[in-house]
GROMACS .gro file of C-alpha atoms in nm:
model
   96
    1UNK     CA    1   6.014  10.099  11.441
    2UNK     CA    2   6.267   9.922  11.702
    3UNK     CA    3   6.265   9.876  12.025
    4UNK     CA    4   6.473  10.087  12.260
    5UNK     CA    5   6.708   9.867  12.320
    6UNK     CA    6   6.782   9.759  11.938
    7UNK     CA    7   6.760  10.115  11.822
    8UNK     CA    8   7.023  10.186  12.029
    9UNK     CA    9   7.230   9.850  11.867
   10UNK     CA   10   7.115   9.982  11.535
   11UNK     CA   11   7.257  10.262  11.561
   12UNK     CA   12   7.590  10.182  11.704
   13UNK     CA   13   7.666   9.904  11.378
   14UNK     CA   14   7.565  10.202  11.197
   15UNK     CA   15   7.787  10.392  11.324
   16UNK     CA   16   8.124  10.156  11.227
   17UNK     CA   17   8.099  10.121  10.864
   18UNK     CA   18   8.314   9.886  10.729
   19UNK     CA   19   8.682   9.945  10.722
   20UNK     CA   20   8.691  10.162  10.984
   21UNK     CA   21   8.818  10.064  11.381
   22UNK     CA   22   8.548  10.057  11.642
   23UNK     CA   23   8.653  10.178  11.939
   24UNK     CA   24   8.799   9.888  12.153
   25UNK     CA   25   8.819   9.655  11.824
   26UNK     CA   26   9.127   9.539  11.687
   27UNK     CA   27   9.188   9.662  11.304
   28UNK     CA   28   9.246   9.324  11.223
   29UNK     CA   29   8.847   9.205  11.284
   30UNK     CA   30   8.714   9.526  11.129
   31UNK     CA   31   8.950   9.605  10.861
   32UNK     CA   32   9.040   9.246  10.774
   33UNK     CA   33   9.323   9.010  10.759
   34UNK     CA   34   9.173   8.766  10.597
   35UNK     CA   35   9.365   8.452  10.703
   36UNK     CA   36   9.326   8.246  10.386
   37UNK     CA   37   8.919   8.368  10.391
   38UNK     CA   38   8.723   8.430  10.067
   39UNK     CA   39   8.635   8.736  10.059
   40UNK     CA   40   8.257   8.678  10.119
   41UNK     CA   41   8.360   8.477  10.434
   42UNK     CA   42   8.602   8.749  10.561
   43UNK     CA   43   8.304   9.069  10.515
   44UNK     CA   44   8.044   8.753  10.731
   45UNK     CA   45   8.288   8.779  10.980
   46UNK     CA   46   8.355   9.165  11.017
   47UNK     CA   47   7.951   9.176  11.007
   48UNK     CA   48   7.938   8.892  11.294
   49UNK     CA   49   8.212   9.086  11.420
   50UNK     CA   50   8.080   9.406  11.442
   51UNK     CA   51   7.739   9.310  11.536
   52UNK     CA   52   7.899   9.118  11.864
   53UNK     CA   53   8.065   9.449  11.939
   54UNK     CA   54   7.788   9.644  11.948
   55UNK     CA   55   7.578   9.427  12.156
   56UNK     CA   56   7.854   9.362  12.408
   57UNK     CA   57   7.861   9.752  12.439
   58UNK     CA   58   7.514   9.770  12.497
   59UNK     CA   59   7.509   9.498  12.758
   60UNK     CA   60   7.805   9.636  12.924
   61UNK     CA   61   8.046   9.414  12.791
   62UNK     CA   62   7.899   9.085  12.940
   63UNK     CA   63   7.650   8.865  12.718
   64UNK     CA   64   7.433   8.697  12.945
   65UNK     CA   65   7.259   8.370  12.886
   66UNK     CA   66   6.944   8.489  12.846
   67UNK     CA   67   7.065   8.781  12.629
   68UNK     CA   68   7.208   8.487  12.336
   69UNK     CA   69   6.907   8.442  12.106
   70UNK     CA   70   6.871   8.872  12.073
   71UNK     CA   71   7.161   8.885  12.026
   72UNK     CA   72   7.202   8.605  11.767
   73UNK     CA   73   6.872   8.762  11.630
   74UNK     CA   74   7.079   9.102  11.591
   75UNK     CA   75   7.399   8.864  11.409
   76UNK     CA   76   7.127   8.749  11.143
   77UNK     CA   77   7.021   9.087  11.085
   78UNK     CA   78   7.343   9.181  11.000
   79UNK     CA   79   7.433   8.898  10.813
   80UNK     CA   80   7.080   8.965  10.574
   81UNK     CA   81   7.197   9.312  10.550
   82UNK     CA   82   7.491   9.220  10.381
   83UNK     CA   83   7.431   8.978  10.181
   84UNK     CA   84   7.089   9.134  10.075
   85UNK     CA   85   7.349   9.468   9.963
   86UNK     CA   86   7.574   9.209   9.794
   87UNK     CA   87   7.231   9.075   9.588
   88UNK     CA   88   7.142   9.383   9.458
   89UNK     CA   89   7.511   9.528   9.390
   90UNK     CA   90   7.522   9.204   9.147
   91UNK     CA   91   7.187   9.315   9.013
   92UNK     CA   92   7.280   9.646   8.895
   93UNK     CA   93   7.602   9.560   8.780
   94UNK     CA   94   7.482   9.280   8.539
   95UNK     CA   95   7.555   9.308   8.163
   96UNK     CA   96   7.208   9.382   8.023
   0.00000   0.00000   0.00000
């Protein structure tokens, strides 16, 4: 279970899945422009991306000093999410 405060941040990076504009978010960070990115760099940064928009929203768009490691703690989350998807994805789509 997680605390108020990161359910709540859960649930908003739920609620943008990837592709799709976040309200107050450029396209370009969410949908991509990758700017000479791999694409494994380019989804890291919509993730990071994503992730700082969501915390910003729940701090009312001002990331205090104090607030940094949570929120940094939330980034990593994010980041394990995707590449953990991008592990298994592989995994089922190996030749057997």
């Amino acid at each position: 279970m997680l605390a108020p405060g990161r359910e709540k941040c859960h649930r908003l990076w739920r609620a943008a899945p990837t592709g799709r504009n976040l309200e107050g978010m450029s396209d370009a960070y969410v949908v991509g422009d990758p700017d000479g990115l791999s694409p494994l760099l380019a989804e890291l940064r919509d993730a990071v991306a994503r992730e700082l928009h969501a915390q910003l929203a729940l701090r009312a768009e001002r990331l205090e000093l104090a607030d940094v490691p949570e929120a940094a703690y939330q980034v990593t989350l994010r980041i394990d999410e995707l590449l953990s998807g991008l592990v298994s994805s592989r995994g089922r789509h190996s030749p057997a």
